[in-house]
CSV table of C-alpha atoms and ligand atoms in Angstrom, one decimal:
chain,number,residue,atom,x,y,z
A,79,MET,CA,3.2,24.8,17.4
A,80,GLN,CA,3.4,21.1,18.0
A,81,ASN,CA,0.7,20.8,20.6
A,82,ASP,CA,-1.9,23.3,19.5
A,83,THR,CA,-5.3,21.9,19.0
A,84,ILE,CA,-6.4,20.9,15.5
A,85,ALA,CA,-9.8,19.9,14.1
A,86,ALA,CA,-11.1,18.5,10.8
A,87,ILE,CA,-14.0,16.5,9.4
A,88,ALA,CA,-12.7,12.9,9.5
A,89,THR,CA,-15.5,11.3,7.4
A,90,ALA,CA,-15.8,11.5,3.6
A,91,PRO,CA,-17.4,14.7,2.1
A,92,GLY,CA,-21.0,14.2,1.2
A,93,THR,CA,-24.3,13.3,2.9
A,94,GLY,CA,-24.5,10.4,5.3
A,95,ALA,CA,-26.2,9.3,8.5
A,96,ILE,CA,-23.2,10.5,10.6
A,97,ALA,CA,-20.2,12.6,10.2
A,98,VAL,CA,-17.2,12.7,12.6
A,99,ILE,CA,-15.3,15.8,13.5
A,100,ARG,CA,-12.0,15.0,15.1
A,101,VAL,CA,-10.3,17.4,17.6
A,102,SER,CA,-6.8,16.7,18.8
A,103,GLY,CA,-4.4,18.6,21.1
A,104,SER,CA,-3.9,19.6,24.7
A,105,GLN,CA,-7.1,21.8,24.6
A,106,ALA,CA,-9.3,19.3,22.8
A,107,ALA,CA,-11.7,18.6,25.7
A,108,GLN,CA,-11.9,22.3,26.6
A,109,VAL,CA,-12.6,23.4,23.0
A,110,VAL,CA,-15.5,20.9,22.8
A,111,GLN,CA,-16.8,21.9,26.3
A,112,GLU,CA,-16.7,25.5,25.2
A,113,CYS,CA,-18.9,24.9,22.2
A,114,THR,CA,-21.3,22.5,24.0
A,115,GLY,CA,-22.3,24.8,26.9
A,116,GLY,CA,-19.7,23.5,29.3
A,117,ARG,CA,-20.6,19.8,29.3
A,118,VAL,CA,-17.8,18.0,31.0
A,119,LEU,CA,-16.3,15.1,29.1
A,120,GLN,CA,-15.1,11.9,30.8
A,121,PRO,CA,-12.2,9.9,29.2
A,122,ARG,CA,-13.4,6.7,27.4
A,123,LEU,CA,-17.1,7.8,27.7
A,124,ALA,CA,-19.4,8.9,24.9
A,125,THR,CA,-21.4,11.9,26.0
A,126,PHE,CA,-24.5,13.3,24.4
A,127,VAL,CA,-23.9,17.0,23.7
A,128,ARG,CA,-25.5,19.9,21.9
A,129,VAL,CA,-23.1,22.1,19.9
A,130,ARG,CA,-24.3,25.7,20.2
A,131,ASP,CA,-23.4,28.8,18.3
A,132,ALA,CA,-22.3,32.1,19.8
A,133,ARG,CA,-25.9,33.1,20.4
A,134,ASP,CA,-26.6,29.8,22.2
A,135,CYS,CA,-28.7,28.4,19.3
A,136,VAL,CA,-28.3,24.6,18.8
A,137,ILE,CA,-26.3,23.8,15.7
A,138,ASP,CA,-26.6,20.0,16.1
A,139,GLU,CA,-27.0,17.2,18.6
A,140,CYS,CA,-23.9,15.1,18.8
A,141,VAL,CA,-22.1,12.4,20.6
A,142,ALA,CA,-18.7,13.4,21.9
A,143,THR,CA,-16.2,10.6,22.7
A,144,PHE,CA,-13.2,11.7,24.7
A,145,PHE,CA,-9.9,9.8,24.3
A,146,ALA,CA,-7.4,11.1,26.9
A,147,GLY,CA,-3.8,11.1,25.7
A,148,PRO,CA,-1.6,9.1,25.4
A,149,ALA,CA,-4.3,6.4,24.9
A,150,SER,CA,-5.5,7.9,21.6
A,151,PHE,CA,-4.7,7.6,17.9
A,152,THR,CA,-2.6,10.8,18.0
A,153,GLY,CA,-1.2,10.2,21.5
A,154,GLU,CA,-2.8,13.5,22.5
A,155,ASP,CA,-6.2,14.3,24.1
A,156,THR,CA,-8.7,13.7,21.3
A,157,VAL,CA,-12.4,14.2,21.0
A,158,GLU,CA,-14.5,12.8,18.3
A,159,LEU,CA,-17.8,14.6,17.7
A,160,SER,CA,-20.3,12.4,15.8
A,161,CYS,CA,-22.9,14.8,14.4
A,162,HIS,CA,-25.6,14.4,11.8
A,163,GLY,CA,-24.0,13.7,8.4
A,164,GLY,CA,-25.3,16.7,6.3
A,165,MET,CA,-22.8,18.8,4.5
A,166,LEU,CA,-23.9,22.1,6.0
A,167,VAL,CA,-24.5,20.9,9.5
A,168,THR,CA,-21.1,19.3,9.6
A,169,ARG,CA,-19.4,22.4,8.3
A,170,ARG,CA,-21.2,24.6,10.8
A,171,VAL,CA,-20.1,22.3,13.7
A,172,LEU,CA,-16.5,22.4,12.5
A,173,GLU,CA,-16.7,26.2,12.2
A,174,ARG,CA,-17.9,26.4,15.8
A,175,VAL,CA,-15.1,24.1,17.0
A,176,LEU,CA,-12.6,26.3,15.2
A,177,ALA,CA,-14.2,29.5,16.7
A,178,CYS,CA,-13.8,27.9,20.2
A,179,GLY,CA,-10.0,27.6,19.9
A,180,ALA,CA,-9.0,24.8,17.5
A,181,ARG,CA,-7.3,25.5,14.1
A,182,PRO,CA,-7.9,23.6,10.9
A,183,ALA,CA,-5.8,20.5,10.6
A,184,GLU,CA,-3.4,20.1,7.6
A,185,PRO,CA,-3.8,17.0,5.5
A,186,GLY,CA,-2.3,14.0,7.3
A,187,GLU,CA,-1.7,16.0,10.4
A,188,PHE,CA,-3.4,13.6,12.8
A,189,SER,CA,-1.3,10.7,11.5
A,190,ARG,CA,1.8,12.9,11.7
A,191,ARG,CA,1.1,13.6,15.3
A,192,ALA,CA,0.6,9.9,15.9
A,193,PHE,CA,4.1,9.4,14.4
A,194,GLU,CA,5.7,12.3,16.3
A,195,ASN,CA,4.2,11.1,19.5
A,196,GLY,CA,5.7,7.6,19.0
A,197,LYS,CA,2.3,5.9,18.5
A,198,MET,CA,3.5,4.4,15.1
A,199,ASP,CA,6.5,4.4,12.9
A,200,LEU,CA,6.5,5.8,9.3
A,201,THR,CA,5.7,2.5,7.7
A,202,GLN,CA,2.7,2.2,10.0
A,203,ALA,CA,1.6,5.7,9.2
A,204,GLU,CA,1.8,4.9,5.5
A,205,ALA,CA,-0.2,1.7,6.2
A,206,VAL,CA,-3.1,3.8,7.5
A,207,MET,CA,-3.5,5.2,4.0
A,208,ASP,CA,-3.0,1.7,2.4
A,209,VAL,CA,-5.9,0.4,4.6
A,210,ILE,CA,-8.1,3.2,3.5
A,211,SER,CA,-7.3,2.8,-0.2
A,212,ALA,CA,-7.1,-1.0,-0.3
A,213,GLY,CA,-9.0,-2.3,-3.4
A,214,SER,CA,-8.8,-6.0,-2.7
A,215,ASP,CA,-8.9,-8.4,0.3
A,216,LEU,CA,-5.2,-9.1,0.0
A,217,ALA,CA,-4.2,-5.5,-0.3
A,218,LEU,CA,-6.2,-4.9,2.9
A,219,ARG,CA,-4.5,-7.9,4.6
A,220,ALA,CA,-1.1,-6.6,3.6
A,221,ALA,CA,-1.9,-3.1,4.8
A,222,GLN,CA,-3.2,-4.4,8.2
A,223,ASN,CA,0.0,-6.5,8.6
A,224,GLN,CA,2.1,-3.4,7.9
A,225,LEU,CA,0.0,-1.4,10.3
A,226,GLN,CA,0.8,-4.0,13.0
A,227,GLY,CA,4.5,-3.3,12.3
A,228,ALA,CA,5.4,-6.2,9.9
A,229,ILE,CA,7.7,-4.1,7.8
A,230,GLY,CA,8.9,-1.8,10.6
A,231,SER,CA,9.9,-4.7,12.8
A,232,LYS,CA,12.0,-6.4,10.1
A,233,VAL,CA,13.8,-3.1,9.4
A,234,GLU,CA,14.4,-2.6,13.1
A,235,ALA,CA,15.8,-6.2,13.3
A,236,ALA,CA,18.3,-5.3,10.6
A,237,VAL,CA,19.1,-2.0,12.3
A,238,ASP,CA,19.8,-3.8,15.6
A,239,ILE,CA,22.4,-6.1,14.0
A,240,LEU,CA,23.9,-3.2,12.0
A,241,ILE,CA,24.3,-1.1,15.1
A,242,ASN,CA,26.2,-3.9,16.8
A,243,VAL,CA,28.5,-4.1,13.8
A,244,ALA,CA,29.0,-0.3,13.8
A,245,ALA,CA,29.7,-0.3,17.5
A,246,HIS,CA,32.5,-2.8,17.1
A,247,VAL,CA,34.0,-0.9,14.1
A,248,GLU,CA,33.8,2.4,16.0
A,249,ALA,CA,35.5,0.9,19.0
A,250,TYR,CA,38.5,0.3,16.7
A,251,ILE,CA,38.4,3.9,15.6
A,252,ASP,CA,38.9,4.9,19.3
A,253,PHE,CA,41.7,2.4,19.7
A,254,PRO,CA,43.9,3.1,16.7
A,255,GLU,CA,46.7,0.9,17.9
A,256,GLU,CA,44.4,-2.1,17.4
A,257,ASP,CA,43.7,-3.8,14.0
A,258,ILE,CA,40.4,-5.5,13.5
A,259,ALA,CA,41.3,-9.2,14.3
A,260,PRO,CA,40.6,-11.6,11.5
A,261,ASP,CA,38.1,-13.6,13.5
A,262,THR,CA,36.2,-10.4,14.5
A,263,THR,CA,36.2,-9.5,10.8
A,264,ASP,CA,34.6,-12.8,9.9
A,265,ALA,CA,32.0,-12.4,12.6
A,266,LEU,CA,31.2,-8.9,11.4
A,267,LEU,CA,31.0,-10.0,7.8
A,268,ALA,CA,28.5,-12.8,8.8
A,269,GLN,CA,26.3,-10.2,10.5
A,270,LEU,CA,26.5,-7.9,7.5
A,271,ASP,CA,25.3,-10.8,5.3
A,272,GLU,CA,22.5,-11.5,7.7
A,273,VAL,CA,21.4,-7.9,7.4
A,274,ALA,CA,21.6,-8.1,3.6
A,275,GLY,CA,19.5,-11.2,3.6
A,276,ILE,CA,16.7,-9.5,5.6
A,277,LEU,CA,16.8,-6.5,3.3
A,278,ARG,CA,16.8,-8.6,0.1
A,279,ARG,CA,13.8,-10.5,1.4
A,280,LEU,CA,12.0,-7.2,1.9
A,281,LEU,CA,13.0,-6.0,-1.5
A,282,ASP,CA,11.5,-9.2,-3.0
A,283,THR,CA,8.1,-8.0,-2.0
A,284,ALA,CA,8.3,-4.8,-4.1
A,285,ASP,CA,6.5,-6.2,-7.1
A,286,GLU,CA,3.8,-7.7,-4.9
A,287,GLY,CA,3.5,-4.3,-3.2
A,288,ARG,CA,2.9,-2.5,-6.4
A,289,LEU,CA,0.3,-5.0,-7.6
A,290,LEU,CA,-1.5,-4.9,-4.3
A,291,ARG,CA,-1.5,-1.1,-4.1
A,292,GLU,CA,-2.1,-0.2,-7.7
A,293,GLY,CA,-3.8,-3.3,-9.0
A,294,VAL,CA,-2.8,-5.7,-11.8
A,295,ARG,CA,-2.9,-3.7,-15.1
A,296,THR,CA,-4.9,-6.0,-17.3
A,297,ALA,CA,-5.6,-5.9,-21.0
A,298,ILE,CA,-8.4,-8.0,-22.5
A,299,VAL,CA,-7.4,-9.0,-26.1
A,300,GLY,CA,-8.8,-11.2,-28.8
A,301,ALA,CA,-10.7,-11.3,-32.1
A,302,PRO,CA,-14.1,-9.5,-32.5
A,303,ASN,CA,-17.1,-11.3,-31.1
A,304,VAL,CA,-15.3,-13.8,-28.9
A,305,GLY,CA,-16.8,-12.2,-25.8
A,306,LYS,CA,-14.3,-9.7,-24.6
A,307,SER,CA,-17.0,-7.2,-23.5
A,308,SER,CA,-18.9,-10.0,-22.0
A,309,LEU,CA,-15.9,-11.0,-19.9
A,310,LEU,CA,-15.6,-7.4,-18.7
A,311,ASN,CA,-19.2,-7.4,-17.7
A,312,MET,CA,-18.9,-10.7,-16.0
A,313,LEU,CA,-15.9,-9.5,-14.0
A,314,LEU,CA,-17.7,-6.3,-13.2
A,315,GLY,CA,-20.8,-8.1,-12.2
A,316,TYR,CA,-23.0,-5.7,-14.1
A,317,GLU,CA,-23.7,-4.4,-17.6
A,318,ARG,CA,-21.0,-1.8,-17.8
A,319,ALA,CA,-20.1,-2.2,-21.4
A,320,ILE,CA,-22.7,-2.5,-24.1
A,321,VAL,CA,-22.7,-6.1,-25.3
A,322,SER,CA,-23.8,-6.6,-28.8
A,323,SER,CA,-23.5,-9.4,-31.4
A,324,THR,CA,-22.5,-6.8,-33.9
A,325,ALA,CA,-18.8,-6.0,-33.5
A,326,GLY,CA,-17.7,-2.4,-33.1
A,327,THR,CA,-20.4,-1.1,-30.7
A,328,THR,CA,-18.1,-0.3,-27.8
A,329,ARG,CA,-17.0,3.3,-28.6
A,330,ASP,CA,-16.5,5.0,-25.3
A,331,THR,CA,-13.4,4.6,-23.3
A,332,ILE,CA,-13.9,2.3,-20.4
A,333,GLU,CA,-11.4,1.8,-17.6
A,334,GLU,CA,-12.6,-0.2,-14.6
A,335,SER,CA,-11.2,-1.9,-11.6
A,336,VAL,CA,-12.5,-5.2,-10.4
A,337,ALA,CA,-11.7,-7.4,-7.4
A,338,LEU,CA,-10.8,-10.9,-8.6
A,339,GLY,CA,-9.8,-13.4,-5.9
A,340,GLY,CA,-7.5,-11.5,-3.5
A,341,LEU,CA,-6.3,-9.0,-6.2
A,342,CYS,CA,-7.6,-5.9,-7.9
A,343,LEU,CA,-7.5,-6.0,-11.7
A,344,ARG,CA,-7.2,-2.6,-13.4
A,345,LEU,CA,-8.6,-3.1,-16.9
A,346,ILE,CA,-6.8,-0.9,-19.3
A,347,ASP,CA,-7.8,0.1,-22.8
A,348,THR,CA,-11.2,-1.5,-22.6
A,349,ALA,CA,-12.4,0.8,-25.4
A,350,GLY,CA,-10.4,-1.3,-27.8
A,351,LEU,CA,-12.4,-4.4,-27.1
A,352,HIS,CA,-14.5,-4.0,-30.2
A,353,GLU,CA,-11.8,-3.2,-32.8
A,354,SER,CA,-12.8,-4.3,-36.2
A,355,ALA,CA,-11.1,-7.3,-37.8
A,356,ASP,CA,-9.3,-4.9,-40.1
A,357,ALA,CA,-8.1,-2.8,-37.3
A,358,ILE,CA,-6.9,-5.8,-35.4
A,359,GLU,CA,-4.8,-6.7,-38.4
A,360,CYS,CA,-3.3,-3.2,-39.0
A,361,ALA,CA,-3.9,-0.1,-36.9
A,362,GLY,CA,-5.5,-2.1,-34.1
A,363,MET,CA,-2.2,-4.0,-33.6
A,364,GLU,CA,-0.6,-0.7,-32.5
A,365,ARG,CA,-3.3,-0.3,-29.9
A,366,SER,CA,-3.0,-3.8,-28.6
A,367,ARG,CA,0.8,-3.4,-28.6
A,368,ARG,CA,0.5,-0.3,-26.4
A,369,ALA,CA,-2.0,-2.0,-24.1
A,370,GLY,CA,0.2,-5.1,-24.0
A,371,ALA,CA,3.3,-3.0,-23.2
A,372,GLU,CA,1.7,-1.4,-20.3
A,373,ALA,CA,-0.1,-4.5,-19.0
A,374,ASP,CA,1.0,-6.9,-16.2
A,375,LEU,CA,-1.5,-9.4,-17.5
A,376,LEU,CA,-3.0,-10.2,-20.9
A,377,LEU,CA,-6.3,-12.0,-20.9
A,378,GLU,CA,-6.5,-13.5,-24.4
A,379,VAL,CA,-10.1,-14.4,-25.2
A,380,ALA,CA,-11.1,-16.9,-27.9
A,381,ASP,CA,-14.4,-18.5,-28.9
A,382,VAL,CA,-14.3,-22.2,-28.0
A,383,SER,CA,-17.3,-22.9,-30.2
A,384,ALA,CA,-15.6,-21.5,-33.3
A,385,PRO,CA,-12.5,-22.4,-35.3
A,386,ARG,CA,-9.2,-21.3,-33.9
A,387,GLN,CA,-8.1,-18.0,-35.4
A,388,VAL,CA,-4.5,-17.1,-35.5
A,389,LEU,CA,-4.0,-13.6,-34.2
A,390,SER,CA,-0.5,-12.2,-34.0
A,391,MET,CA,-0.4,-11.0,-30.4
A,392,PRO,CA,2.0,-8.3,-29.4
A,393,GLU,CA,5.4,-9.1,-27.8
A,394,THR,CA,5.2,-8.2,-24.2
A,395,GLY,CA,6.6,-9.1,-20.9
A,396,ALA,CA,3.1,-9.5,-19.4
A,397,HIS,CA,1.8,-12.7,-18.1
A,398,ARG,CA,-0.8,-14.3,-20.4
A,399,LEU,CA,-3.9,-16.4,-19.8
A,400,LEU,CA,-5.8,-18.0,-22.6
A,401,LEU,CA,-9.5,-17.9,-21.9
A,402,LEU,CA,-11.7,-20.2,-24.0
A,403,ASN,CA,-15.1,-18.5,-23.8
A,404,LYS,CA,-18.6,-19.8,-24.6
A,405,CYS,CA,-17.9,-23.2,-23.1
A,406,ASP,CA,-21.7,-23.5,-22.7
A,407,LEU,CA,-21.7,-24.2,-26.4
A,408,PRO,CA,-20.3,-27.3,-28.1
A,409,GLU,CA,-16.6,-27.2,-28.4
A,410,HIS,CA,-15.0,-26.8,-31.8
A,411,PRO,CA,-12.5,-29.7,-32.6
A,412,ASP,CA,-9.7,-27.1,-33.1
A,413,TRP,CA,-9.5,-26.7,-29.3
A,414,ALA,CA,-9.2,-30.4,-28.5
A,415,GLY,CA,-6.1,-31.0,-26.4
A,416,GLU,CA,-5.8,-27.3,-25.4
A,417,THR,CA,-5.1,-28.0,-21.8
A,418,GLY,CA,-3.2,-24.9,-20.8
A,419,ALA,CA,-6.3,-22.7,-21.2
A,420,ILE,CA,-9.2,-21.8,-18.9
A,421,ARG,CA,-12.6,-22.7,-20.3
A,422,LEU,CA,-15.3,-20.3,-19.2
A,423,SER,CA,-18.7,-19.0,-20.1
A,424,CYS,CA,-19.5,-15.4,-19.7
A,425,ALA,CA,-23.1,-16.3,-20.3
A,426,THR,CA,-23.4,-18.6,-17.3
A,427,GLY,CA,-20.4,-17.4,-15.1
A,428,THR,CA,-18.7,-20.8,-15.3
A,429,GLY,CA,-14.9,-20.6,-14.9
A,430,ARG,CA,-14.8,-17.3,-12.9
A,431,VAL,CA,-13.4,-19.2,-9.9
A,432,GLU,CA,-10.7,-20.9,-12.0
A,433,LEU,CA,-9.8,-17.6,-13.6
A,434,ALA,CA,-9.4,-16.0,-10.1
A,435,ALA,CA,-7.2,-18.9,-9.0
A,436,ALA,CA,-5.0,-18.7,-12.1
A,437,VAL,CA,-4.5,-14.9,-11.7
A,438,GLU,CA,-3.6,-15.3,-8.0
A,439,ALA,CA,-1.2,-18.1,-8.9
A,440,LEU,CA,0.6,-15.9,-11.4
A,441,PHE,CA,1.0,-12.9,-9.1
A,442,LEU,CA,0.9,-14.0,-5.5
A,443,ARG,CA,2.9,-16.3,-3.3
A,444,GLU,CA,1.6,-19.5,-1.9
A,445,SER,CA,-1.8,-19.1,-0.2
A,446,GLY,CA,-0.3,-20.4,3.0
A,447,GLU,CA,2.0,-17.4,3.3
A,448,ARG,CA,-0.6,-14.8,2.5
A,449,ASP,CA,-1.7,-14.3,6.1
A,450,SER,CA,1.7,-12.8,6.9
A,451,LEU,CA,1.9,-10.9,3.6
A,452,ALA,CA,3.4,-7.4,4.0
A,453,ALA,CA,4.8,-5.8,0.9
A,454,ILE,CA,7.0,-2.7,0.6
A,455,ASN,CA,6.1,0.5,-1.3
A,456,THR,CA,8.3,2.5,-3.7
A,457,ARG,CA,9.7,4.7,-1.0
A,458,HIS,CA,10.8,1.7,1.1
A,459,ARG,CA,12.3,0.1,-2.1
A,460,HIS,CA,14.4,3.1,-2.8
A,461,ALA,CA,15.8,3.3,0.8
A,462,LEU,CA,16.4,-0.5,0.9
A,463,LYS,CA,18.4,-0.4,-2.4
A,464,GLN,CA,20.5,2.5,-1.0
A,465,ALA,CA,21.1,0.6,2.2
A,466,LEU,CA,22.1,-2.6,0.3
A,467,GLU,CA,24.6,-0.6,-1.8
A,468,ALA,CA,26.1,1.0,1.4
A,469,LEU,CA,26.3,-2.5,3.0
A,470,ALA,CA,28.1,-3.9,0.0
A,471,ALA,CA,30.6,-1.0,0.2
A,472,ALA,CA,31.1,-1.6,3.9
A,473,ARG,CA,31.6,-5.3,3.3
A,474,ALA,CA,34.2,-4.6,0.6
A,475,ALA,CA,36.1,-2.2,2.8
A,476,LEU,CA,36.1,-4.7,5.7
A,477,VAL,CA,37.4,-7.5,3.4
A,478,ALA,CA,40.1,-5.2,2.0
A,479,GLY,CA,41.3,-4.4,5.5
A,480,GLU,CA,40.6,-0.7,5.1
A,481,SER,CA,40.7,1.5,8.2
A,482,PRO,CA,37.6,1.3,10.4
A,483,GLU,CA,36.7,4.9,9.5
A,484,PHE,CA,36.0,3.9,5.9
A,485,VAL,CA,33.9,1.0,7.0
A,486,ASP,CA,32.0,3.1,9.4
A,487,VAL,CA,31.1,5.8,6.8
A,488,ASP,CA,29.3,3.1,4.8
A,489,LEU,CA,27.7,1.5,7.8
A,490,ARG,CA,26.2,4.8,8.9
A,491,ALA,CA,25.0,5.4,5.3
A,492,ALA,CA,23.2,2.1,5.5
A,493,LEU,CA,21.8,2.9,8.9
A,494,ASP,CA,20.6,6.3,7.7
A,495,SER,CA,18.8,4.7,4.8
A,496,LEU,CA,17.1,2.2,7.0
A,497,GLY,CA,16.3,4.9,9.5
A,498,SER,CA,14.5,6.8,6.8
A,499,ILE,CA,12.1,3.9,6.3
A,500,THR,CA,10.7,3.8,9.8
A,501,GLY,CA,11.6,7.5,10.6
A,502,ARG,CA,12.3,6.3,14.1
A,503,ILE,CA,16.0,5.6,14.2
A,504,ASP,CA,18.3,8.3,15.2
A,505,THR,CA,21.6,6.5,14.5
A,506,GLU,CA,23.6,9.1,16.3
A,507,ASP,CA,21.6,8.5,19.5
A,508,ILE,CA,21.7,4.8,19.3
A,509,LEU,CA,25.3,4.5,18.5
A,510,THR,CA,26.2,6.8,21.4
A,511,ARG,CA,24.0,4.7,23.7
A,512,VAL,CA,25.3,1.3,22.5
A,513,PHE,CA,28.9,2.5,22.4
A,514,ALA,CA,28.7,3.8,25.9
A,515,THR,CA,28.1,0.3,27.2
A,516,PHE,CA,30.2,-1.4,24.7
A,517,CYS,CA,33.3,-3.3,25.8
A,518,LEU,CA,36.1,-4.3,23.5
A,519,GLY,CA,36.5,-7.5,25.5
A,520,LYS,CA,39.8,-6.7,27.2
B,685,GDP,P1,-16.5,-8.9,-28.1
B,685,GDP,O1,-16.7,-8.4,-29.5
B,685,GDP,O2,-15.3,-9.8,-28.1
B,685,GDP,O3,-16.4,-7.9,-27.1
B,685,GDP,O4,-17.7,-9.9,-27.8
B,685,GDP,P2,-19.1,-9.6,-27.0
B,685,GDP,O5,-18.8,-9.6,-25.6
B,685,GDP,O6,-19.7,-8.3,-27.6
B,685,GDP,O7,-19.9,-10.9,-27.4
B,685,GDP,C1,-20.2,-11.2,-28.7
B,685,GDP,C2,-21.4,-12.1,-28.7
B,685,GDP,O8,-21.1,-13.4,-28.0
B,685,GDP,C3,-22.6,-11.6,-27.9
B,685,GDP,O9,-23.8,-11.9,-28.7
B,685,GDP,C4,-22.6,-12.3,-26.6
B,685,GDP,O10,-23.9,-12.4,-26.0
B,685,GDP,C5,-22.1,-13.6,-27.0
B,685,GDP,N1,-21.4,-14.3,-25.9
B,685,GDP,C6,-20.4,-13.8,-25.1
B,685,GDP,N2,-20.0,-14.7,-24.2
B,685,GDP,C7,-20.8,-15.8,-24.4
B,685,GDP,C8,-20.8,-17.1,-23.7
B,685,GDP,O11,-20.1,-17.4,-22.8
B,685,GDP,N3,-21.7,-18.0,-24.2
B,685,GDP,C9,-22.5,-17.7,-25.3
B,685,GDP,N4,-23.3,-18.7,-25.7
B,685,GDP,N5,-22.5,-16.5,-25.9
B,685,GDP,C10,-21.6,-15.6,-25.5
């Protein structure tokens, strides 16, 4: 049932000062009143309540905040019960709420209701999860922009234009004696191209979207003892890997994520940091090849105080940054004139800022554009590609002077794909509405 009343613990499992139990649905206020001895809740007010069991014993003292629909996250009446944050007490409060008439919410059901009640489109619902899982400042910024509708509004702008085109084309279906006039065809083609431009610009954000959501897969490579583990530790800001002047002490597999600049680096294959020199030459190469093949970024570390060693690095499509570590020591003449590298010292922390800037420059657009950053996810990417293919087919049919029915099939396919991104657009409804007011101009 759509409007039954659901409840769930909204805060993370575990012990904390406060836990929040969310109750949403037409009976939300009544359910909470029932388990708090009839205390009446006023919209927009926080009310001190005692949640009591069936025998009238107090389970917990809570603060109940009542959001009357539609001015709530879900669009329905919602009560948030802030109780003490113990695992048992929270569970008992939830059980009592359920006993008083709510049912347990399914995963994502609050957001689903928000979507179904028109509080947000699908891209915004997805953004809620992106905000929660953001691992870097920029990922958070992008998620917030998406939550404000940055992706949905661009898709809807494209849909608006496309509906106009479809309405024109469908008008010709209804008046079969008319051919689409050449100047009308030109105007429609221009509109299709405009839509394709909007969609391509959105598609261009796909790589950025993956990097922001999943992090930059990063491999640290280099000869033994140059400071690879030390670099990992510097990035992590604490002694995660055991640093030793004897090579080969890092045995356990370490995979870590670090925030660097606005990005999140996912450090892969960090157990290989202490491969022995022999291993680097033979078996170790296989390992670095694998790490390199998976990586978006190779951080090649070298010791700037020692002679330059030639290591055959794996062929990979990953971006590379050469890091000359130990710049607190006198520089070996081999490195003179090495201008493309970043000099840093894991011992003193020098060069961290330069490293962050270099990584950002490789993966992110100009800093001036980052405020408006909103990047698509894989689901959007798939739908956008389908829409672009359908658009290309519609364009070709229009150019070839095919009958309007053929053009229309492709336009509708494009509209359906775009509609699946926001989940909002019922093309049938909109076309009917637009077409009803549409005039052929005669
Ligand atoms: P790895 O084998 O490449 O992982 O190298 P380690 O991180 O284990 O470092 C090897 C040695 O170099 C250790 O004794 C570190 O303390 C030292 N080391 C690492 N970074 C620096 C640095 O920036 N300056 C100096 N002076 N020593 C460093």
